[in-house]
Tab-separated table of C-alpha atoms in Angstrom:
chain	number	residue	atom	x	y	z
G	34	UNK	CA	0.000	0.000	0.000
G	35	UNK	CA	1.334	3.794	-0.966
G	36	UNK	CA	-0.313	6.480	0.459
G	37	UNK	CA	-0.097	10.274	-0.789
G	38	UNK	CA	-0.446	13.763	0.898
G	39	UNK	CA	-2.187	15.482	-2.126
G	40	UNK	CA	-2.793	18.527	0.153
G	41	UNK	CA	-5.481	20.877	-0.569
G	42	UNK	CA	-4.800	21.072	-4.686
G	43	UNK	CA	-4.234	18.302	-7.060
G	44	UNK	CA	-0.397	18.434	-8.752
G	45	UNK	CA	1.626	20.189	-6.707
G	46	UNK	CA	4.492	20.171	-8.955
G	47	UNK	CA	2.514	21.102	-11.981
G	48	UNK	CA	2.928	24.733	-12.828
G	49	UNK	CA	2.821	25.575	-16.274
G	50	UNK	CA	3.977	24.464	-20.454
G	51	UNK	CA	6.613	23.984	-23.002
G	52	UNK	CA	4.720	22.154	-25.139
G	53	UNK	CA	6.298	19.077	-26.441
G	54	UNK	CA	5.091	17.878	-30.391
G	55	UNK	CA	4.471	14.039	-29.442
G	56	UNK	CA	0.858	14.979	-29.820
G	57	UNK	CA	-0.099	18.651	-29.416
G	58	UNK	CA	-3.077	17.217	-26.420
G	59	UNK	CA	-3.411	21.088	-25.094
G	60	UNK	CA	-5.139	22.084	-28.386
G	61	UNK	CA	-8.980	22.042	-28.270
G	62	UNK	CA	-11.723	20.821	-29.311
G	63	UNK	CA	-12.214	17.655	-27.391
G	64	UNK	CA	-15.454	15.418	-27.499
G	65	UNK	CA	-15.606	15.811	-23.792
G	66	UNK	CA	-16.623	19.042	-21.158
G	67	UNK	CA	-13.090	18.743	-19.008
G	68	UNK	CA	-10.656	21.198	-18.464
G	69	UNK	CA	-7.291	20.709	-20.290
G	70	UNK	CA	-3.440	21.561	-19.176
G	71	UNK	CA	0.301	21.341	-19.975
G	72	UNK	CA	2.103	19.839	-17.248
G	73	UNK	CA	5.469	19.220	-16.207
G	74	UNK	CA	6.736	16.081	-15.626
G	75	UNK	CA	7.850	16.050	-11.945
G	76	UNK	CA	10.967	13.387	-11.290
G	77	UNK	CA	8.543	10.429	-9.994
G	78	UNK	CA	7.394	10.273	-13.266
G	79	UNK	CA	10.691	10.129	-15.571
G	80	UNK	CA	11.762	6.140	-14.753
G	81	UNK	CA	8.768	5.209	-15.591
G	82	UNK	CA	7.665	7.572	-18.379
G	83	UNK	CA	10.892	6.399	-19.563
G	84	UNK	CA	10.584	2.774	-19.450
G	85	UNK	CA	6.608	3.347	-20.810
G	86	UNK	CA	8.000	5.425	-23.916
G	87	UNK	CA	10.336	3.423	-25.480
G	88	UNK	CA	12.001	4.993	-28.930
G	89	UNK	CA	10.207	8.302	-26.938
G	90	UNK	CA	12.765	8.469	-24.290
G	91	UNK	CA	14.236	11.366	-26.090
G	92	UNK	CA	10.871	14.155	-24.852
G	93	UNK	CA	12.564	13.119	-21.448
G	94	UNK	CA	15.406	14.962	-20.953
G	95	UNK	CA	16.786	17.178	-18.063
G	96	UNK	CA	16.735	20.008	-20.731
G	97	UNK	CA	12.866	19.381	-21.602
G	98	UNK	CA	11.051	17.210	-19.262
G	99	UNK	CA	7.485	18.516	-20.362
G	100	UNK	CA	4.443	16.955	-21.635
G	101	UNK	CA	1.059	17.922	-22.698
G	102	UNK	CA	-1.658	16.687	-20.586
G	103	UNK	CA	-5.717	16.391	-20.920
G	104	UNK	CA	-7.390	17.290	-17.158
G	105	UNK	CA	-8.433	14.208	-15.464
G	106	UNK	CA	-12.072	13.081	-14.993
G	107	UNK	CA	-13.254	12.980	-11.621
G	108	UNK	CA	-16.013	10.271	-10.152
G	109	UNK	CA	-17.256	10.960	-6.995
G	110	UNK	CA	-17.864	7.695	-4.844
G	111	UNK	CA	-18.664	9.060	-1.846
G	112	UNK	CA	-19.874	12.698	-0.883
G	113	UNK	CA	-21.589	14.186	2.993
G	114	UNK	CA	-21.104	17.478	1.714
G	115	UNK	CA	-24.139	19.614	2.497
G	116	UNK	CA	-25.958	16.422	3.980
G	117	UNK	CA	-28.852	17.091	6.157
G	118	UNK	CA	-30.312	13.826	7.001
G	119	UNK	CA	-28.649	11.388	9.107
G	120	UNK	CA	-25.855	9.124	7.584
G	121	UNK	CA	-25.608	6.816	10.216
G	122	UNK	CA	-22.139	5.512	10.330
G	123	UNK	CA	-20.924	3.060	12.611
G	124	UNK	CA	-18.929	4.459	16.216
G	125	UNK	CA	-17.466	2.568	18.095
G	126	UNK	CA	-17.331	3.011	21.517
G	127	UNK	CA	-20.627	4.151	21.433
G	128	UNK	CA	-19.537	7.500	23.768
G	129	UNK	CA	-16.714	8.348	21.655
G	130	UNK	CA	-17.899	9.756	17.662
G	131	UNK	CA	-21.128	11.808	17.850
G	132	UNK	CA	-23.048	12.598	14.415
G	133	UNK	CA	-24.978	16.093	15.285
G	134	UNK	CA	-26.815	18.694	13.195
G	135	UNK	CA	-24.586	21.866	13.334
G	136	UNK	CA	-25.034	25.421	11.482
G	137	UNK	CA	-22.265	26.093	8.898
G	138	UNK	CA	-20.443	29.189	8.181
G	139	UNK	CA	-23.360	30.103	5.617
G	140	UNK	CA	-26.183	29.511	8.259
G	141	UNK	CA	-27.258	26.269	7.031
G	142	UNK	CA	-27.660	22.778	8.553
G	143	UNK	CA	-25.493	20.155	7.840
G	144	UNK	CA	-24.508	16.955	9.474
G	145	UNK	CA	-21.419	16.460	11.208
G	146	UNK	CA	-19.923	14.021	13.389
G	147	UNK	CA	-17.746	15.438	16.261
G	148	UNK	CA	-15.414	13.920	19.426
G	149	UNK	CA	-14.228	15.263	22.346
G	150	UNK	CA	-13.152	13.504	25.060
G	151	UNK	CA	-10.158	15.285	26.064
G	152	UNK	CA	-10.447	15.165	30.080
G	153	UNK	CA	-10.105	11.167	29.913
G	154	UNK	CA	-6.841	9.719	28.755
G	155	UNK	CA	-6.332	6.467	26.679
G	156	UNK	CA	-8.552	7.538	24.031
G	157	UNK	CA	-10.022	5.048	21.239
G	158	UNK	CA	-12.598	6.200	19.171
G	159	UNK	CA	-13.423	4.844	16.135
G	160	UNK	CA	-15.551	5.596	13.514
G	161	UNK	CA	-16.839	3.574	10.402
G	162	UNK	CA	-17.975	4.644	6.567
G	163	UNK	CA	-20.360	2.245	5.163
G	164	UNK	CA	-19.447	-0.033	2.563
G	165	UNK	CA	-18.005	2.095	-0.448
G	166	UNK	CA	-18.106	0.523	-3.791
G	167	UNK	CA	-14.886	1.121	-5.772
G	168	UNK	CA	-16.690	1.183	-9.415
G	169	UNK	CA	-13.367	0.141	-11.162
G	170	UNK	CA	-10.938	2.396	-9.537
G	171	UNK	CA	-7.589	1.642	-8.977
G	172	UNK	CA	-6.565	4.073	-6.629
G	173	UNK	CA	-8.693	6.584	-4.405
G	174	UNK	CA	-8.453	9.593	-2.906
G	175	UNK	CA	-9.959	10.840	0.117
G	176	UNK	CA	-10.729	14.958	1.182
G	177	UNK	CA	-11.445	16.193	4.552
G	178	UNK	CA	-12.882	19.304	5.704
G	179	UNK	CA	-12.225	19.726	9.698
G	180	UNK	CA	-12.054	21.884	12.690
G	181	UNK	CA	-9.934	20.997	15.689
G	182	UNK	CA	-9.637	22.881	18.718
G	183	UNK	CA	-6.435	23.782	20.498
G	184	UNK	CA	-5.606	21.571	23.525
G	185	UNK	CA	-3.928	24.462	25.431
G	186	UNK	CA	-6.818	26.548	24.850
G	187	UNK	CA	-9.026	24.135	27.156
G	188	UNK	CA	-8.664	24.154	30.725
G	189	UNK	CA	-9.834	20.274	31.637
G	190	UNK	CA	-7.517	18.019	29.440
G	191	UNK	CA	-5.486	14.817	29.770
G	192	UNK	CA	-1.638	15.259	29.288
G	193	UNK	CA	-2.521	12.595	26.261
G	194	UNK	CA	-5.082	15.431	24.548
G	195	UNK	CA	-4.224	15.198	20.405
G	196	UNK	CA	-4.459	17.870	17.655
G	197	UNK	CA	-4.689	14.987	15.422
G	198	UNK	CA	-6.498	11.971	13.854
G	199	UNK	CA	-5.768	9.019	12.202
G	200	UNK	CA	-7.645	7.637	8.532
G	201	UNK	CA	-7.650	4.012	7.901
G	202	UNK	CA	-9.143	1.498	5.432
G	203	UNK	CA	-10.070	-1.820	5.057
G	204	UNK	CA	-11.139	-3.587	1.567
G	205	UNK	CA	-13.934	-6.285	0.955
G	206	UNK	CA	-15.540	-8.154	-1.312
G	207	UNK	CA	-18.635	-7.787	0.535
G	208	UNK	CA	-20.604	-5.218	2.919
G	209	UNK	CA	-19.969	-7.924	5.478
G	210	UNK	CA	-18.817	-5.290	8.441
G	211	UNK	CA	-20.722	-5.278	11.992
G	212	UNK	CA	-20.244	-3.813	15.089
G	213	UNK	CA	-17.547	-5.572	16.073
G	214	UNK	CA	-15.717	-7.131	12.451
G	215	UNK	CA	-13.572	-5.380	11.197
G	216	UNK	CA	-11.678	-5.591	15.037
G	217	UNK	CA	-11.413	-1.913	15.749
G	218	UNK	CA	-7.588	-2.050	15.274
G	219	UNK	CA	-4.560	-1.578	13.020
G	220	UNK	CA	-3.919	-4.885	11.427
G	221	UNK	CA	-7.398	-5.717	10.060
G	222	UNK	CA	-7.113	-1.816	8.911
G	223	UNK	CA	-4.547	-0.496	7.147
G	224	UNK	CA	-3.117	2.871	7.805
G	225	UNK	CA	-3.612	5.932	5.227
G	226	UNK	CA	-2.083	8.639	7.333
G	227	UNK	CA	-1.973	10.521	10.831
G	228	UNK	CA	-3.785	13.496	9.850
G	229	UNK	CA	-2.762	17.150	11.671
G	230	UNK	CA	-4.437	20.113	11.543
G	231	UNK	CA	-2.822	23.198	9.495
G	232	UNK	CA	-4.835	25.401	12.066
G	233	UNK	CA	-6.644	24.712	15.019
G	234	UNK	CA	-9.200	26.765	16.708
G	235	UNK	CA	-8.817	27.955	20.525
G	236	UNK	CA	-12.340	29.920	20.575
G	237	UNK	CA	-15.453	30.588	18.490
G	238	UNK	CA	-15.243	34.349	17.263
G	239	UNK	CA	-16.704	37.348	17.706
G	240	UNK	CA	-19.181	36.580	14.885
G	241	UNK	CA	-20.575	33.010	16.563
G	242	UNK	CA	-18.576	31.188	13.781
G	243	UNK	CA	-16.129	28.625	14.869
G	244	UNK	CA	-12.666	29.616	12.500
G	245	UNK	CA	-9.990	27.802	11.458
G	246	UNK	CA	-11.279	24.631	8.979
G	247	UNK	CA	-9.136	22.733	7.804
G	248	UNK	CA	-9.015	20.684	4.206
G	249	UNK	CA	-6.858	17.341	3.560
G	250	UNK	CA	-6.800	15.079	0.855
G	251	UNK	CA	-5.275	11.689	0.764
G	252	UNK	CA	-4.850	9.001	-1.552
G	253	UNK	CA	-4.069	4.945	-1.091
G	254	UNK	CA	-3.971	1.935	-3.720
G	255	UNK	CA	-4.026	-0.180	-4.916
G	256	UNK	CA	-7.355	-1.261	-5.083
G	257	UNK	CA	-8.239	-5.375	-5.838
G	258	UNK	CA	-11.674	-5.935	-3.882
G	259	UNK	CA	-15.386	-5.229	-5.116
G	260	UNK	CA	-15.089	-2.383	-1.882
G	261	UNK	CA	-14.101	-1.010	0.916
G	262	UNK	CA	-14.523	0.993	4.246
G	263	UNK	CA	-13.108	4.277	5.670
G	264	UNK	CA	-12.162	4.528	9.256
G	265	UNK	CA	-11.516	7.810	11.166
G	266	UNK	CA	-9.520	6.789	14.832
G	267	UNK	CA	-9.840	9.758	17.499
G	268	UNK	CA	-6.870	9.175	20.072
G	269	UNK	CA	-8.005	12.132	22.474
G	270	UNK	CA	-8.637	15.207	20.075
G	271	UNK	CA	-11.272	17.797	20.298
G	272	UNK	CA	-12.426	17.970	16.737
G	273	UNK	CA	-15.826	17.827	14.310
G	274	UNK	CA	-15.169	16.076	11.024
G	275	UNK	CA	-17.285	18.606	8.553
G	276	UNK	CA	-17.035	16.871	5.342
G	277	UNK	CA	-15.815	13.462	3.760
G	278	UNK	CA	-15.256	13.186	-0.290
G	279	UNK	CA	-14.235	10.000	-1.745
G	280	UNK	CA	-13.101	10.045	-5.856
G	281	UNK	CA	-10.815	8.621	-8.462
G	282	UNK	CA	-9.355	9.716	-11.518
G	283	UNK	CA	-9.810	8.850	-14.774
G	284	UNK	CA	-8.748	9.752	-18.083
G	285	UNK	CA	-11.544	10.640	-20.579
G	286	UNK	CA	-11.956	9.517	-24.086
G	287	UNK	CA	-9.905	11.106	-26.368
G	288	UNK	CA	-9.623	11.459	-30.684
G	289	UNK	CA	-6.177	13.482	-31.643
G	290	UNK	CA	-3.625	12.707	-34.179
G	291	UNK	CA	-5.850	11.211	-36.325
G	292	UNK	CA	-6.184	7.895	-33.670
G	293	UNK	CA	-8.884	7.869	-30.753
G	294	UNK	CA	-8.337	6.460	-26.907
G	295	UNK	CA	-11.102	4.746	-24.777
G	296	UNK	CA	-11.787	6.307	-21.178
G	297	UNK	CA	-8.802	4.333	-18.870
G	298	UNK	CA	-9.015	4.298	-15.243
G	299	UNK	CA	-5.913	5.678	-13.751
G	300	UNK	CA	-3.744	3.274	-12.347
G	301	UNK	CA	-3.128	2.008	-8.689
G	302	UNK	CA	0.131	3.746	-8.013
G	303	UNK	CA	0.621	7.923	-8.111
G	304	UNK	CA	3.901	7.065	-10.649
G	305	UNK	CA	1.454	4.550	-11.976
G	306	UNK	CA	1.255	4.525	-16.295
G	307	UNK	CA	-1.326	2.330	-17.809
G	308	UNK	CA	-1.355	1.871	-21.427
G	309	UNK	CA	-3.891	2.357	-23.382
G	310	UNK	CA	-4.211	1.451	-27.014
G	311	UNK	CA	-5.642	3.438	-29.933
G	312	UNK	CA	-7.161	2.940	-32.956
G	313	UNK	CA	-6.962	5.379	-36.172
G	314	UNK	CA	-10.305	6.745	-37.099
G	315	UNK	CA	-11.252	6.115	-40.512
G	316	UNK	CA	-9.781	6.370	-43.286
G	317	UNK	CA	-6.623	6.931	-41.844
G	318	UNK	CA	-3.522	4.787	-41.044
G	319	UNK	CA	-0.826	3.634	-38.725
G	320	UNK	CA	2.979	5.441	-39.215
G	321	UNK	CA	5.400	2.100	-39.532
G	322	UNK	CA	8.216	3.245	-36.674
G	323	UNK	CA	11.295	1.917	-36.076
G	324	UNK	CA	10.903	-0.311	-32.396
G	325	UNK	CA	7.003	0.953	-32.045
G	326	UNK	CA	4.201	-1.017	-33.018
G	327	UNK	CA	0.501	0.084	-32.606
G	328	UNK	CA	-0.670	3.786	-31.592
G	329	UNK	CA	-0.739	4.126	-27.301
G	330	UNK	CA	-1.342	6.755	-25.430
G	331	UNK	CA	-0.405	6.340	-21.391
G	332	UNK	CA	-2.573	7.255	-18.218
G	333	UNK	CA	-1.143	8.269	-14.971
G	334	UNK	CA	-2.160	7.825	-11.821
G	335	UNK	CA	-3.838	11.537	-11.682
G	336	UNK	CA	-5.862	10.765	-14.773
G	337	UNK	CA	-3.740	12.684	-17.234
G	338	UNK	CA	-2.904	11.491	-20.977
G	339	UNK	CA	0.933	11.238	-21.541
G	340	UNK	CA	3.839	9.767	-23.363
G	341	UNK	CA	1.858	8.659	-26.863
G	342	UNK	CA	3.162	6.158	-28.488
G	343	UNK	CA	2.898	5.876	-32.739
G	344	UNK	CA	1.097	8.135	-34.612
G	345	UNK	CA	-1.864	7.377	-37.983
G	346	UNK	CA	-1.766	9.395	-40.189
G	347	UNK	CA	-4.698	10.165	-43.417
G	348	UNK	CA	-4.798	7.797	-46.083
G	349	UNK	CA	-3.581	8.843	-49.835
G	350	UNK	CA	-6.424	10.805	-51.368
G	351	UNK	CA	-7.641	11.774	-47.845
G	352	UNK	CA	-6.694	14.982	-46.367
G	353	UNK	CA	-6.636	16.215	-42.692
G	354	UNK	CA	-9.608	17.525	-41.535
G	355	UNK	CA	-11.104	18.886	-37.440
G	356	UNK	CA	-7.472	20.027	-35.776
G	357	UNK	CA	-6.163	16.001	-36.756
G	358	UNK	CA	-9.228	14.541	-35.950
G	359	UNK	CA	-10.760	13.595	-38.765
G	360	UNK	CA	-9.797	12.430	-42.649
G	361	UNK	CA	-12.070	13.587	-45.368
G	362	UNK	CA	-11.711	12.472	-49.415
G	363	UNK	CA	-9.299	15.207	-50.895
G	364	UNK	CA	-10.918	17.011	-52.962
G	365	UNK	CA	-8.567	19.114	-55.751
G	366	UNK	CA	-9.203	22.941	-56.109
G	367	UNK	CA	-11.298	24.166	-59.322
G	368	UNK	CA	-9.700	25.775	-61.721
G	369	UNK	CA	-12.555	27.444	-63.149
G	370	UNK	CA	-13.370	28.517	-59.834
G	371	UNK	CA	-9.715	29.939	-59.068
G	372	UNK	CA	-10.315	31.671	-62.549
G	373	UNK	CA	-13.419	32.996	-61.890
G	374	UNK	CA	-12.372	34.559	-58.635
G	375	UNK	CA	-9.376	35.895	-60.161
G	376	UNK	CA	-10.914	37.922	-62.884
G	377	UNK	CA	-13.408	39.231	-60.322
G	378	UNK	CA	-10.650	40.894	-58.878
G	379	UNK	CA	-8.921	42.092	-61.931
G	380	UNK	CA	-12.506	43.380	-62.625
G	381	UNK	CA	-13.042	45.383	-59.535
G	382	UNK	CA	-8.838	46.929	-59.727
């Protein structure tokens, strides 16, 4: 298992373009409402862009270690943003995780689930997502919106009091959980992350809003079951858990250069590249290369086309049509035409 601080954003290292001409993937249209980018390749990707590419190893140098990229597609598995009836997860003891009703910042009710037994040391509290269908993903990430409040800011507290929680998960094949399977313990669950608060709160202000939310996101794989659950473990913290978001990545259909991708799930790993296989649209064909066969494109593990692979190309008597989407029958230009323009504009000089 490899887990990932994604932090509040998605591609950190990812701040701009020099396009590269393996396939010119920045240039609209696409058949498909996503956002597009250029991204730089960040140094987890170059071994194995570089294995992935092949005779393409040459895009990948220290000098120019840039590729186009399409925007990912996003599919939301799981979502309690906004969520006003009860959602009923699983606690466990049953007087550690509370869910409660609670005003947000905009005045309107959502449901929460908050913990705080600071004045009682040897914490334990667990709570339990229900069973969360994976829907073909590989790899999943995880965002958290959450308040915690300051342990020096309280005056009854334990020595042990935490500014911190911990996320777990456990796959199945199954919703087979109960109250006491999965044992309520690491082993059985497998560890995403301790989770710390950028900011915590010591006070509500002077407007009756509690300050200071916080936002994580995390991200584990691989993925091999039908499912799986989402634990939160409270080891003495004073905190309300605002908002959980579960998604994946993939990376959307795509037609450029003449050949056109199928949707691909990103993979299980963050370096992760799965191949993905094209076919030229019609009435064009594949570019024989030296040490390539067949046209690929490559997903990584943030849903982002990179590294393609072979290239089609229009048929003779077919002609490039749609920004390299598209071959059309040539047609030659009309002389009588060209004349007739031509003498129209002698005419009118």
């Amino acid at each position: 298992m490899e887990a990932r601080e994604d932090g509040d954003h998605h591609g950190s290292d990812r701040s701009g373009c020099r396009r590269l001409r393996v396939w010119d993937l920045a240039a609209p249209p696409f058949p498909f409402a996503v956002a597009f980018r250029c991204a730089r390749l960040s140094p987890l990707y170059r071994k194995s862009v570089s294995s992935a590419a092949g005779g393409a190893t040459a895009f990948l140098t220290e000098n120019a270690p840039w590729i186009c990229c399409v925007r990912t597609k996003t599919e939301i598995l799981l979502d309690t943003t906004g969520e006003t009836s009860e959602i009923g997860w699983i606690t466990h003891p049953s007087d550690g995780w509370d869910e409660v009703s609670v005003l947000d910042d905009k005045k309107r009710l959502i449901r929460t689930f908050e913990v705080c037994n600071v004045a009682e040391p040897g914490q334990n509290n667990w709570l339990r997502t229900h069973f969360i269908e994976r829907r073909g993903a590989h790899r999943v990430h995880v965002r958290l919106r959450f308040s915690v409040r300051d342990c020096a800011s309280m005056r009854t507290v334990a020595s042990s009091c935490k500014e911190t929680f911990t996320l777990y998960y456990h796959q199945s094949e199954a919703d087979i959980a109960s109250q006491e399977l999965p044992e309520w313990r690491e082993g059985p669950w497998t560890k995403v992350d301790t989770i710390a608060a950028d900011e915590s709160f010591s006070q509500v202000d002077s407007t009756g809003k509690v300050v200071k939310m916080n936002v994580k996101v995390r991200s584990f794989g691989p993925l091999t079951k039908t499912g799986f659950y989402l634990a939160f473990q409270d080891s003495g913290a004073c905190m309300s858990l605002v908002a959980v978001q579960v998604f994946f990545y993939k990376c959307p259909a795509v037609v450029k250069g003449f050949a056109s991708f199928p949707e691909t799930f990103a993979g299980g790993e963050r370096t992760s590249l799965v191949e993905s296989p094209g076919i030229c649209v019609p009435n064009a064909e594949e570019i024989s290369m030296t040490g390539s066969s067949g046209v690929r494109l490559h997903c990584n593990g943030e849903g982002e086309w990179m590294v393609a692979i072979g290239r089609c190309t229009c048929k003779a008597g077919y002609q490039s049509v749609d920004g390299e989407r598209a071959c059309q029958e040539y047609e030659p230009p009309n002389p009588w035409k060209i004349n007739y323009e031509t003498s129209r504009a002698a005419v009118r000089e």
